[in-house]
Coordinates of C-alpha atoms and ligand atoms in Angstrom, one line a residue:
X285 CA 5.1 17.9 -13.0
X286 CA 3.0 14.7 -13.3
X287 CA 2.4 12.9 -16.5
X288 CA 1.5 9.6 -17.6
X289 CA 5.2 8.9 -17.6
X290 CA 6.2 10.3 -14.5
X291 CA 5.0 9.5 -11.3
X292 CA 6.0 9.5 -7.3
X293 CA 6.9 6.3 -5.4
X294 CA 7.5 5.8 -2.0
X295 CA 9.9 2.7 -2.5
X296 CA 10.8 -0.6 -5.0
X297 CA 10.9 -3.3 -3.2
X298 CA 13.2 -6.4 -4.5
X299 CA 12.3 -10.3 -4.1
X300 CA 9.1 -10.0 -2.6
X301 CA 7.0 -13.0 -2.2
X302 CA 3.9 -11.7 -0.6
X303 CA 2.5 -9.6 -3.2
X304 CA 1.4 -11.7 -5.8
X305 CA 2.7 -15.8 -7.5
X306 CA 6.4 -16.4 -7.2
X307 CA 9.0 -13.5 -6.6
X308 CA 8.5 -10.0 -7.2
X309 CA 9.7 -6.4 -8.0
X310 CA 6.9 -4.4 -5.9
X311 CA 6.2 -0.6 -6.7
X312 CA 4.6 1.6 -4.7
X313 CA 3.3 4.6 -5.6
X314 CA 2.2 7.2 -3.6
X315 CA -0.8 8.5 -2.8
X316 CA -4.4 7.1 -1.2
X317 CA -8.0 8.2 -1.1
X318 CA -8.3 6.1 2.0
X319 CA -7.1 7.1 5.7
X320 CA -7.3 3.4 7.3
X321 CA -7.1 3.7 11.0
X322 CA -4.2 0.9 10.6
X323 CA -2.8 2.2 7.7
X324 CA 1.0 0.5 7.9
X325 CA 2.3 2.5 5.3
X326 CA 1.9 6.1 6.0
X327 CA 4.5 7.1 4.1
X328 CA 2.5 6.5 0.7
X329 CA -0.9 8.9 1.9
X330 CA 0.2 11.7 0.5
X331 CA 1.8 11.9 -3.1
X332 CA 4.8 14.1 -2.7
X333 CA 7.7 13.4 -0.9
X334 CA 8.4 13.5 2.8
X335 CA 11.0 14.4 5.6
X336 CA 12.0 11.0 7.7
X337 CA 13.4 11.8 11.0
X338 CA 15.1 9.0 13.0
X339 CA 16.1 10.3 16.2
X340 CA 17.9 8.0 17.3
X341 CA 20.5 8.5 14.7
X342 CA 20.8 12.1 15.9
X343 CA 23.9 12.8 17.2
X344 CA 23.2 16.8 17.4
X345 CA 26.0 17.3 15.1
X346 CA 24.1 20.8 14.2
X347 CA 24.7 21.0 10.4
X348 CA 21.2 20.6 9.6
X349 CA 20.2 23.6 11.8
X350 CA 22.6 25.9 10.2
X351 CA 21.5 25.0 6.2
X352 CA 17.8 24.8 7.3
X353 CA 16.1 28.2 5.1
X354 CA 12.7 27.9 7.4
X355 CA 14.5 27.6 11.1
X356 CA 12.3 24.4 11.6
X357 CA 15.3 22.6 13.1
X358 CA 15.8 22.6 16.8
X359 CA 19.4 21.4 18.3
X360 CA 17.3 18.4 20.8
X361 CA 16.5 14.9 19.0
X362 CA 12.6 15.0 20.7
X363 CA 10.8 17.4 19.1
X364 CA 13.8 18.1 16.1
X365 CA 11.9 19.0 13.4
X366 CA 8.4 22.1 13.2
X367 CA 6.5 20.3 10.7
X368 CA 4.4 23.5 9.9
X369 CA 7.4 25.3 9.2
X370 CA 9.5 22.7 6.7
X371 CA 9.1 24.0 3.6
X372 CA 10.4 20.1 2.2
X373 CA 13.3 21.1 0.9
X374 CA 15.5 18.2 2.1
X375 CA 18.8 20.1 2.7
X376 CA 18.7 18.9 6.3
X377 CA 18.8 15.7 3.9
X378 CA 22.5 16.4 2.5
X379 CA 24.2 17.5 5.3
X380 CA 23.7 15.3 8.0
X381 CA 26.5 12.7 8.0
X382 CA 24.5 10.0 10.8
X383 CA 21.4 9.6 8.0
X384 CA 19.0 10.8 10.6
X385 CA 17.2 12.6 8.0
X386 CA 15.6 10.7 4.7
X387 CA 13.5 12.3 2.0
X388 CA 11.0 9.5 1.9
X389 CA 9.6 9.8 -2.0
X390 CA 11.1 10.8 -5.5
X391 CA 9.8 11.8 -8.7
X392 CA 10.4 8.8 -10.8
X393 CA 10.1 8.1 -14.8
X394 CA 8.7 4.6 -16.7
X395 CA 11.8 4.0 -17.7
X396 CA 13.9 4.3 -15.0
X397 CA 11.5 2.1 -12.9
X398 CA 11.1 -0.2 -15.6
X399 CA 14.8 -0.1 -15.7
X400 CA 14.8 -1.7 -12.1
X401 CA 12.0 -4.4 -13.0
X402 CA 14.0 -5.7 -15.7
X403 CA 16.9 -6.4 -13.9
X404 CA 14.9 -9.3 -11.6
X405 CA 13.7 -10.4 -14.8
X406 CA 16.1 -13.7 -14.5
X407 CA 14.7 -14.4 -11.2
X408 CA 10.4 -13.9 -12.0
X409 CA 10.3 -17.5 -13.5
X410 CA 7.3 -18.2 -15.1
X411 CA 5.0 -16.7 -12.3
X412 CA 7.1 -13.5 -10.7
X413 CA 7.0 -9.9 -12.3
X414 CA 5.6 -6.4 -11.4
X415 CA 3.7 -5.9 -8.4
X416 CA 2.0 -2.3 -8.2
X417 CA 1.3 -1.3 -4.6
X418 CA 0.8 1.5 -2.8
X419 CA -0.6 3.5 -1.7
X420 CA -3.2 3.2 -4.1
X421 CA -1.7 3.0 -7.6
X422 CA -5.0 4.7 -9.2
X423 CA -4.3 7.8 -7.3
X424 CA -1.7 7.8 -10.3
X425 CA -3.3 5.8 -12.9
X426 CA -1.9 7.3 -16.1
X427 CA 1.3 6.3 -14.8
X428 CA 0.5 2.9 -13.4
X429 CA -1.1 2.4 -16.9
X430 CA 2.3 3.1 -18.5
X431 CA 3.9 1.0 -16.1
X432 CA 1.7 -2.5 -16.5
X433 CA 1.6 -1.3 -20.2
X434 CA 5.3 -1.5 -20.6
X435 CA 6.0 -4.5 -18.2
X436 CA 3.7 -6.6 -20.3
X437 CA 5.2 -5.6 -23.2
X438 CA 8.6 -6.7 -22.0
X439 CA 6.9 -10.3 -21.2
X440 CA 6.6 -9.4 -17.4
X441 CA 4.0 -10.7 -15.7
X442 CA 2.1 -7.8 -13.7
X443 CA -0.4 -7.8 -10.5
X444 CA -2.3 -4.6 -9.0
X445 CA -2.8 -4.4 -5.6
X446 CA -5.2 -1.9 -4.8
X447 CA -8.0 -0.6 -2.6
X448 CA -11.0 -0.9 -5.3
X449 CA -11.6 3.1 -4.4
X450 CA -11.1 5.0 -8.0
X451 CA -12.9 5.0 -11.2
X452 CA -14.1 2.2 -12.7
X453 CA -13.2 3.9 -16.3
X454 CA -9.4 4.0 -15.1
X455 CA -9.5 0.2 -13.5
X456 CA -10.9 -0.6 -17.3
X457 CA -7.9 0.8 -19.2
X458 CA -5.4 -0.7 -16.5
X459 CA -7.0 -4.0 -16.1
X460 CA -6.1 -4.5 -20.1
X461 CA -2.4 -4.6 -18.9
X462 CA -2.9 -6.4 -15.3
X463 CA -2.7 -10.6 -14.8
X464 CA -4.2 -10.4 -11.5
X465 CA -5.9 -7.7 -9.0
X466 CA -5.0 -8.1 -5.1
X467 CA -8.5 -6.1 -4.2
X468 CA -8.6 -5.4 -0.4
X469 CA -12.1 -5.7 1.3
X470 CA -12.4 -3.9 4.4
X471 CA -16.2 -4.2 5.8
X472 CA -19.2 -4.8 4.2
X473 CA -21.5 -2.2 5.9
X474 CA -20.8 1.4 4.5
X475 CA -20.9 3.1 7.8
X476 CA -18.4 1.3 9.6
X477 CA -16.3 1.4 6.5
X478 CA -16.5 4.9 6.5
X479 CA -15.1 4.9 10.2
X480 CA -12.3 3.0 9.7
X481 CA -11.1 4.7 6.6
X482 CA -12.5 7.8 6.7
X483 CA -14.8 6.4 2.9
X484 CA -18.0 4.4 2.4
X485 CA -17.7 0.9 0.8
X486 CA -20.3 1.7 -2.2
X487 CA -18.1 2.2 -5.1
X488 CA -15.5 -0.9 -3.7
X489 CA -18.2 -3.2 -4.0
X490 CA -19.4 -1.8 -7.7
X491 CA -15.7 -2.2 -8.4
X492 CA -15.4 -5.2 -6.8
X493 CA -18.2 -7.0 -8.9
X494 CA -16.2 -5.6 -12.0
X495 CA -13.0 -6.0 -11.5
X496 CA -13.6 -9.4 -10.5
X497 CA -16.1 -10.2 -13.8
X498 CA -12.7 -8.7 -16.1
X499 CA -9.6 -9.8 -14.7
X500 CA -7.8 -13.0 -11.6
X501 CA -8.7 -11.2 -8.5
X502 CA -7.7 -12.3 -4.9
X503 CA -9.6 -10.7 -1.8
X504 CA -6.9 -9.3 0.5
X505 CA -8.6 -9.0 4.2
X506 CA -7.1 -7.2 6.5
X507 CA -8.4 -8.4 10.0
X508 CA -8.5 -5.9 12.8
X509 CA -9.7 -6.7 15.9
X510 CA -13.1 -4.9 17.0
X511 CA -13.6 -3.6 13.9
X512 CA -14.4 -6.2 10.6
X513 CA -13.8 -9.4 12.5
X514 CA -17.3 -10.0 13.7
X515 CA -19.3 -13.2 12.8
X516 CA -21.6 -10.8 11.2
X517 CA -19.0 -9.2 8.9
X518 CA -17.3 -12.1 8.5
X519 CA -20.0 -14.1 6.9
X520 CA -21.5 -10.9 5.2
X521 CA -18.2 -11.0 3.3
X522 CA -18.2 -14.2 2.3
X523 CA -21.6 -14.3 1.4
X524 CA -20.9 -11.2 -1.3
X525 CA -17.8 -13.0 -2.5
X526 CA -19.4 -15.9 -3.3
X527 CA -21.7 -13.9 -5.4
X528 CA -18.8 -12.7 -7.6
X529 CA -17.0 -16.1 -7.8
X530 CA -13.7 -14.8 -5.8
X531 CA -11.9 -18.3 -5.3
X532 CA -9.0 -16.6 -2.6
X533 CA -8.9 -14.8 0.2
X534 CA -6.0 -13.5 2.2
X535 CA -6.4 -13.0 5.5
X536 CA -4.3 -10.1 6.6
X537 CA -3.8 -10.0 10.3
X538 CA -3.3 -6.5 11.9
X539 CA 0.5 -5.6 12.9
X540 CA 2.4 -2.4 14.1
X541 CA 5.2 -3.0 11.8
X542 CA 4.6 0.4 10.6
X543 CA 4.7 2.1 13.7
X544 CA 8.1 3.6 13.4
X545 CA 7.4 5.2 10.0
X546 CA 4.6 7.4 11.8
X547 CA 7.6 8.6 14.2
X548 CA 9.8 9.1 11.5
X549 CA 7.3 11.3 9.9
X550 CA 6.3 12.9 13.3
X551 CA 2.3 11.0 13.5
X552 CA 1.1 9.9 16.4
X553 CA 0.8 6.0 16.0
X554 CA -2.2 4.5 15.7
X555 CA -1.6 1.2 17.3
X556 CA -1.8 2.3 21.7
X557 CA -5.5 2.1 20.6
X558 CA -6.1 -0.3 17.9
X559 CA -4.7 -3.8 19.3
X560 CA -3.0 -6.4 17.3
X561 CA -5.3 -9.3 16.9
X562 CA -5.1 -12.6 18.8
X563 CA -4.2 -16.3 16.8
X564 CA -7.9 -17.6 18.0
X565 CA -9.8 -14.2 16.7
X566 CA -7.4 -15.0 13.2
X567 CA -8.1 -19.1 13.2
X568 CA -12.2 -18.3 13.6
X569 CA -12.1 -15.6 11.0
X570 CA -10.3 -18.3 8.5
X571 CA -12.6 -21.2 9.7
X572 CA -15.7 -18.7 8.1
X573 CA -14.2 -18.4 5.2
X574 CA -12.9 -22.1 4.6
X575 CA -16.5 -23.5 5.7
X576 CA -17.8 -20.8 2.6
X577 CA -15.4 -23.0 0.1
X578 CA -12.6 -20.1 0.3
X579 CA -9.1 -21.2 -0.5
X580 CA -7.6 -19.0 2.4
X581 CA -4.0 -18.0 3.3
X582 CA -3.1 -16.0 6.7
X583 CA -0.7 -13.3 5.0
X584 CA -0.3 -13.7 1.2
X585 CA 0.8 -16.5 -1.3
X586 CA 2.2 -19.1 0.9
Ligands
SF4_179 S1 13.5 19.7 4.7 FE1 12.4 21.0 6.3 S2 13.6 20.7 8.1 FE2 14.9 20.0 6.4 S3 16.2 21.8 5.8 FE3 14.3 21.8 4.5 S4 12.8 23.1 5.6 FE4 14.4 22.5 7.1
SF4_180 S1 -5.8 1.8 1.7 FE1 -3.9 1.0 2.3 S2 -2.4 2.7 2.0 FE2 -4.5 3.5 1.9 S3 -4.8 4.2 4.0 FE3 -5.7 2.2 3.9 S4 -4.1 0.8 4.5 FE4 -3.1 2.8 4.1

Protein backbone atom coordinates (compact mmCIF):
# COMPACT_ATOMS: atom_id res chain seq x y z
CA UNK A 1 0.00 0.00 0.00
CA UNK A 2 0.85 3.60 -0.76
CA UNK A 3 1.80 6.15 1.81
CA UNK A 4 3.58 9.21 2.04
CA UNK A 5 6.67 7.18 2.63
CA UNK A 6 6.28 4.67 0.14
CA UNK A 7 6.03 5.13 -3.33
CA UNK A 8 6.67 3.27 -6.97
CA UNK A 9 9.60 4.25 -9.30
CA UNK A 10 10.31 3.24 -12.51
CA UNK A 11 14.17 3.68 -12.23
CA UNK A 12 17.23 5.97 -10.27
CA UNK A 13 19.22 7.20 -12.60
CA UNK A 14 23.08 7.94 -11.54
CA UNK A 15 25.26 11.02 -12.88
CA UNK A 16 22.83 12.71 -14.88
CA UNK A 17 23.57 16.04 -16.23
CA UNK A 18 20.43 16.83 -18.17
CA UNK A 19 17.97 17.17 -15.54
CA UNK A 20 18.76 20.06 -13.61
CA UNK A 21 22.61 22.35 -12.56
CA UNK A 22 25.64 20.11 -12.26
CA UNK A 23 25.34 16.15 -11.71
CA UNK A 24 22.48 14.36 -10.56
CA UNK A 25 20.74 11.43 -8.86
CA UNK A 26 17.32 11.44 -10.99
CA UNK A 27 14.08 9.62 -9.57
CA UNK A 28 11.40 8.76 -11.42
CA UNK A 29 8.29 7.99 -10.14
CA UNK A 30 5.67 6.43 -11.72
CA UNK A 31 2.59 7.45 -12.86
CA UNK A 32 1.13 10.37 -15.35
CA UNK A 33 -2.18 12.16 -15.91
CA UNK A 34 -0.93 12.90 -19.41
CA UNK A 35 -0.84 10.29 -22.48
CA UNK A 36 1.69 12.48 -24.87
CA UNK A 37 1.54 11.11 -28.36
CA UNK A 38 5.61 11.05 -27.88
CA UNK A 39 5.66 9.99 -24.59
CA UNK A 40 9.50 8.42 -24.36
CA UNK A 41 8.96 6.96 -21.21
CA UNK A 42 6.07 4.60 -21.24
CA UNK A 43 7.26 2.71 -18.69
CA UNK A 44 6.33 5.43 -15.93
CA UNK A 45 2.20 5.90 -17.32
CA UNK A 46 1.01 3.67 -15.18
CA UNK A 47 1.90 3.44 -11.38
CA UNK A 48 2.45 -0.16 -10.69
CA UNK A 49 4.93 -2.30 -11.97
CA UNK A 50 5.29 -3.84 -15.42
CA UNK A 51 6.43 -7.05 -17.40
CA UNK A 52 9.47 -6.12 -19.91
CA UNK A 53 9.85 -8.55 -22.60
CA UNK A 54 13.06 -8.39 -24.78
CA UNK A 55 12.70 -10.89 -27.39
CA UNK A 56 15.65 -10.94 -28.58
CA UNK A 57 17.13 -12.37 -25.47
CA UNK A 58 14.64 -15.27 -25.86
CA UNK A 59 16.29 -18.23 -26.33
CA UNK A 60 12.94 -20.52 -25.85
CA UNK A 61 14.50 -22.11 -23.03
CA UNK A 62 10.67 -22.83 -21.75
CA UNK A 63 11.03 -22.33 -17.99
CA UNK A 64 8.86 -19.40 -17.96
CA UNK A 65 6.02 -21.29 -19.71
CA UNK A 66 6.00 -23.99 -17.19
CA UNK A 67 5.97 -21.53 -13.78
CA UNK A 68 3.57 -19.10 -15.60
CA UNK A 69 -0.03 -19.60 -13.14
CA UNK A 70 -2.17 -17.66 -16.03
CA UNK A 71 -0.80 -19.79 -19.31
CA UNK A 72 0.01 -16.29 -20.83
CA UNK A 73 3.30 -17.57 -22.14
CA UNK A 74 3.62 -18.96 -25.52
CA UNK A 75 7.03 -21.12 -26.55
CA UNK A 76 7.65 -18.32 -29.91
CA UNK A 77 9.71 -14.98 -29.06
CA UNK A 78 6.90 -12.85 -31.43
CA UNK A 79 3.92 -12.70 -29.79
CA UNK A 80 5.55 -14.38 -26.17
CA UNK A 81 3.57 -12.96 -23.79
CA UNK A 82 -1.09 -12.49 -23.67
CA UNK A 83 -0.99 -9.26 -21.94
CA UNK A 84 -4.85 -9.71 -21.01
CA UNK A 85 -3.99 -12.76 -19.31
CA UNK A 86 -0.68 -11.83 -17.05
CA UNK A 87 -1.85 -11.48 -13.87
CA UNK A 88 1.87 -9.43 -13.11
CA UNK A 89 3.23 -11.78 -11.13
CA UNK A 90 6.76 -11.71 -12.41
CA UNK A 91 7.71 -15.47 -11.92
CA UNK A 92 8.47 -15.59 -15.64
CA UNK A 93 10.85 -12.84 -14.00
CA UNK A 94 12.92 -15.50 -11.75
CA UNK A 95 13.31 -18.22 -13.89
CA UNK A 96 14.50 -17.15 -17.06
CA UNK A 97 18.26 -17.43 -17.01
CA UNK A 98 18.88 -15.01 -20.63
CA UNK A 99 17.02 -11.78 -18.68
CA UNK A 100 14.43 -11.70 -21.32
CA UNK A 101 11.99 -10.86 -18.91
CA UNK A 102 12.27 -7.61 -16.43
CA UNK A 103 9.71 -6.43 -13.90
CA UNK A 104 9.96 -2.75 -14.82
CA UNK A 105 8.84 -0.90 -11.32
CA UNK A 106 9.21 -1.63 -7.49
CA UNK A 107 7.63 -0.50 -4.45
CA UNK A 108 10.21 1.65 -2.95
CA UNK A 109 10.56 3.43 0.71
CA UNK A 110 12.13 7.31 1.58
CA UNK A 111 14.75 5.85 2.99
CA UNK A 112 15.98 3.42 0.91
CA UNK A 113 15.89 5.91 -2.03
CA UNK A 114 17.28 8.51 0.00
CA UNK A 115 19.79 5.89 0.79
CA UNK A 116 20.91 5.91 -2.99
CA UNK A 117 20.92 9.92 -3.14
CA UNK A 118 23.24 10.15 -0.45
CA UNK A 119 25.78 8.09 -1.77
CA UNK A 120 26.42 10.71 -5.00
CA UNK A 121 26.47 13.17 -2.29
CA UNK A 122 30.48 13.65 -2.88
CA UNK A 123 29.98 14.06 -6.44
CA UNK A 124 26.65 16.96 -6.41
CA UNK A 125 29.26 19.86 -5.72
CA UNK A 126 27.71 22.87 -4.93
CA UNK A 127 24.93 22.66 -7.74
CA UNK A 128 24.06 18.70 -8.19
CA UNK A 129 21.44 16.80 -5.98
CA UNK A 130 17.96 15.21 -6.38
CA UNK A 131 16.15 15.36 -9.51
CA UNK A 132 12.46 14.11 -9.27
CA UNK A 133 11.14 12.91 -12.72
CA UNK A 134 8.77 10.89 -13.93
CA UNK A 135 6.33 10.28 -14.93
CA UNK A 136 4.82 12.99 -13.13
CA UNK A 137 6.02 13.04 -9.54
CA UNK A 138 2.55 14.67 -8.31
CA UNK A 139 0.80 11.59 -9.41
CA UNK A 140 2.60 10.65 -5.94
CA UNK A 141 2.94 13.83 -4.17
CA UNK A 142 2.93 12.72 -0.58
CA UNK A 143 5.84 10.78 -1.35
CA UNK A 144 7.70 13.15 -3.54
CA UNK A 145 7.01 15.60 -0.58
CA UNK A 146 8.84 13.31 1.74
CA UNK A 147 11.42 12.88 -0.66
CA UNK A 148 12.41 16.79 -1.45
CA UNK A 149 11.55 17.14 2.28
CA UNK A 150 14.24 14.76 3.41
CA UNK A 151 16.86 15.61 0.66
CA UNK A 152 16.89 19.20 1.72
CA UNK A 153 17.21 18.31 5.05
CA UNK A 154 20.27 16.32 4.32
CA UNK A 155 21.75 19.70 2.43
CA UNK A 156 20.84 18.18 -1.05
CA UNK A 157 19.93 20.41 -3.43
CA UNK A 158 16.53 19.19 -5.09
CA UNK A 159 14.75 20.11 -8.70
CA UNK A 160 11.10 18.86 -9.89
CA UNK A 161 10.57 18.12 -13.13
CA UNK A 162 7.14 17.89 -13.91
CA UNK A 163 4.21 18.37 -16.31
CA UNK A 164 2.40 21.38 -14.32
CA UNK A 165 -0.92 18.91 -14.56
CA UNK A 166 -1.86 18.36 -10.62
CA UNK A 167 -3.17 20.52 -7.84
CA UNK A 168 -1.90 23.58 -7.19
CA UNK A 169 -2.48 22.85 -3.25
CA UNK A 170 0.11 19.86 -3.63
CA UNK A 171 2.72 22.03 -5.97
CA UNK A 172 2.37 24.53 -2.72
CA UNK A 173 3.52 22.07 -0.07
CA UNK A 174 6.26 20.51 -2.44
CA UNK A 175 7.50 23.76 -3.84
CA UNK A 176 8.57 24.53 0.10
CA UNK A 177 11.18 21.77 -0.40
CA UNK A 178 12.10 22.30 -4.27
CA UNK A 179 15.28 24.73 -5.61
CA UNK A 180 13.97 24.72 -9.00
CA UNK A 181 10.93 23.43 -11.15
CA UNK A 182 11.76 21.96 -14.83
CA UNK A 183 7.88 22.87 -15.97
CA UNK A 184 7.21 21.36 -19.46
CA UNK A 185 5.03 23.54 -21.88
CA UNK A 186 3.48 21.66 -24.56
CA UNK A 187 1.03 24.07 -26.70
CA UNK A 188 -0.58 27.08 -25.89
CA UNK A 189 -4.05 26.46 -27.48
CA UNK A 190 -6.15 23.93 -25.24
CA UNK A 191 -7.50 22.01 -28.06
CA UNK A 192 -4.45 20.93 -29.67
CA UNK A 193 -3.09 20.28 -26.25
CA UNK A 194 -5.73 18.06 -25.55
CA UNK A 195 -4.88 16.10 -28.85
CA UNK A 196 -1.55 15.55 -28.25
CA UNK A 197 -1.90 14.43 -24.61
CA UNK A 198 -5.13 13.33 -24.39
CA UNK A 199 -5.66 16.92 -21.52
CA UNK A 200 -6.43 20.64 -22.02
CA UNK A 201 -3.60 23.13 -21.15
CA UNK A 202 -5.93 25.30 -18.60
CA UNK A 203 -4.75 24.25 -15.34
CA UNK A 204 -0.76 24.09 -16.77
CA UNK A 205 -0.94 27.54 -17.52
CA UNK A 206 -2.73 28.54 -13.90
CA UNK A 207 0.14 26.48 -12.59
CA UNK A 208 2.47 27.72 -14.62
CA UNK A 209 1.89 31.50 -13.55
CA UNK A 210 2.23 30.04 -9.92
CA UNK A 211 4.78 27.96 -9.81
CA UNK A 212 6.87 30.31 -11.61
CA UNK A 213 5.68 33.56 -9.15
CA UNK A 214 6.96 30.83 -5.96
CA UNK A 215 9.95 28.95 -6.92
CA UNK A 216 13.45 28.94 -10.19
CA UNK A 217 11.42 27.53 -12.97
CA UNK A 218 12.90 26.60 -16.41
CA UNK A 219 10.39 25.95 -19.40
CA UNK A 220 11.16 22.49 -20.81
CA UNK A 221 9.76 22.44 -24.61
CA UNK A 222 9.53 19.50 -26.20
CA UNK A 223 9.42 20.29 -30.03
CA UNK A 224 7.50 17.84 -32.27
CA UNK A 225 7.22 18.36 -35.57
CA UNK A 226 3.58 19.22 -36.95
CA UNK A 227 2.28 19.60 -33.88
CA UNK A 228 3.68 22.86 -31.42
CA UNK A 229 6.41 23.94 -33.74
CA UNK A 230 4.38 26.46 -35.64
CA UNK A 231 5.35 30.18 -35.88
CA UNK A 232 2.02 30.65 -34.27
CA UNK A 233 2.68 28.44 -31.27
CA UNK A 234 5.98 29.27 -31.13
CA UNK A 235 5.57 32.95 -30.46
CA UNK A 236 2.22 32.35 -28.46
CA UNK A 237 4.60 30.70 -26.11
CA UNK A 238 6.97 33.09 -25.81
CA UNK A 239 4.67 35.83 -25.56
CA UNK A 240 2.98 34.01 -22.25
CA UNK A 241 6.38 33.39 -20.87
CA UNK A 242 7.39 36.64 -21.00
CA UNK A 243 4.38 37.47 -19.02
CA UNK A 244 5.55 35.29 -16.09
CA UNK A 245 9.25 36.31 -16.25
CA UNK A 246 10.65 32.62 -17.24
CA UNK A 247 14.40 33.54 -18.11
CA UNK A 248 15.09 29.66 -19.78
CA UNK A 249 13.87 27.59 -22.05
CA UNK A 250 14.91 24.18 -23.11
CA UNK A 251 14.20 23.22 -26.29
CA UNK A 252 13.54 19.45 -26.34
CA UNK A 253 13.75 18.00 -29.80
CA UNK A 254 11.54 14.92 -30.47
CA UNK A 255 13.54 11.44 -30.49
CA UNK A 256 12.48 7.66 -30.71
CA UNK A 257 14.88 6.76 -28.07
CA UNK A 258 12.03 5.23 -26.30
CA UNK A 259 10.84 3.17 -28.88
CA UNK A 260 12.13 -0.13 -27.60
CA UNK A 261 10.47 0.24 -24.21
CA UNK A 262 7.01 0.27 -26.06
CA UNK A 263 8.14 -3.24 -27.48
CA UNK A 264 9.35 -4.43 -24.41
CA UNK A 265 6.03 -3.60 -22.86
CA UNK A 266 4.16 -4.96 -25.98
CA UNK A 267 2.71 -1.00 -27.40
CA UNK A 268 2.70 -0.26 -30.61
CA UNK A 269 5.27 2.65 -31.06
CA UNK A 270 4.32 5.88 -31.66
CA UNK A 271 7.09 7.15 -33.77
CA UNK A 272 6.09 5.27 -37.77
CA UNK A 273 3.74 8.32 -37.56
CA UNK A 274 5.08 11.12 -35.50
CA UNK A 275 8.56 11.97 -37.34
CA UNK A 276 11.56 13.12 -35.59
CA UNK A 277 12.18 16.74 -36.21
CA UNK A 278 14.63 18.21 -38.71
CA UNK A 279 17.94 20.60 -37.32
CA UNK A 280 16.32 23.71 -39.52
CA UNK A 281 12.58 23.16 -37.91
CA UNK A 282 14.86 22.99 -34.30
CA UNK A 283 17.34 26.19 -35.22
CA UNK A 284 13.93 28.38 -36.26
CA UNK A 285 12.09 27.28 -33.20
CA UNK A 286 15.27 28.58 -30.97
CA UNK A 287 15.82 31.75 -33.20
CA UNK A 288 11.90 32.68 -31.80
CA UNK A 289 12.71 32.28 -28.58
CA UNK A 290 16.25 33.94 -28.52
CA UNK A 291 14.75 37.07 -30.62
CA UNK A 292 11.96 37.09 -27.36
CA UNK A 293 15.28 37.59 -24.86
CA UNK A 294 15.14 33.67 -23.95
CA UNK A 295 18.31 32.19 -22.75
CA UNK A 296 17.76 28.89 -24.72
CA UNK A 297 19.49 25.45 -24.76
CA UNK A 298 18.61 22.56 -27.36
CA UNK A 299 18.33 19.53 -24.75
CA UNK A 300 18.96 20.65 -21.11
CA UNK A 301 21.78 22.42 -19.07
CA UNK A 302 24.56 22.50 -21.45
S1 LIG B 1 4.27 -12.06 -14.98
FE1 LIG B 1 2.62 -12.60 -16.40
S2 LIG B 1 3.64 -13.75 -18.02
FE2 LIG B 1 5.05 -13.72 -16.27
S3 LIG B 1 4.61 -15.59 -15.12
FE3 LIG B 1 3.34 -13.98 -14.21
S4 LIG B 1 1.39 -14.08 -15.31
FE4 LIG B 1 2.87 -15.25 -16.52
S1 LIG C 1 3.93 14.09 -19.55
FE1 LIG C 1 5.88 13.07 -19.90
S2 LIG C 1 5.67 11.04 -18.91
FE2 LIG C 1 3.61 11.91 -19.09
S3 LIG C 1 2.82 11.12 -21.01
FE3 LIG C 1 3.72 13.11 -21.49
S4 LIG C 1 5.82 12.69 -22.09
FE4 LIG C 1 5.05 10.84 -21.04
Amino acid sequence: MLTINTGIIADIKKFETHDGPGIRTTVFIKGCFLRCKWCANPETLEAFPQLYFVPKRCKSFGECIKVCPAGAISMLPDNKIDRKKCTLCMKCVDVCPYSAFKQVGSLVTVDEVIEEVEKDKPFYGLDGGLTISGGEPLYQPGFTRELLKRSKEKGISTVLDTTGYAKWEDYEDILKYTDMVLLDLKHMDPAKHMEGTGVSNKIILENAKLISKTCETRISLPLISGFNNSNENLIATAEFLKKINIEWVDILPLHSLGASKYEYLGLTSPYTEIGEINKEEVVEARDIFTRYGFKTTIGRMI
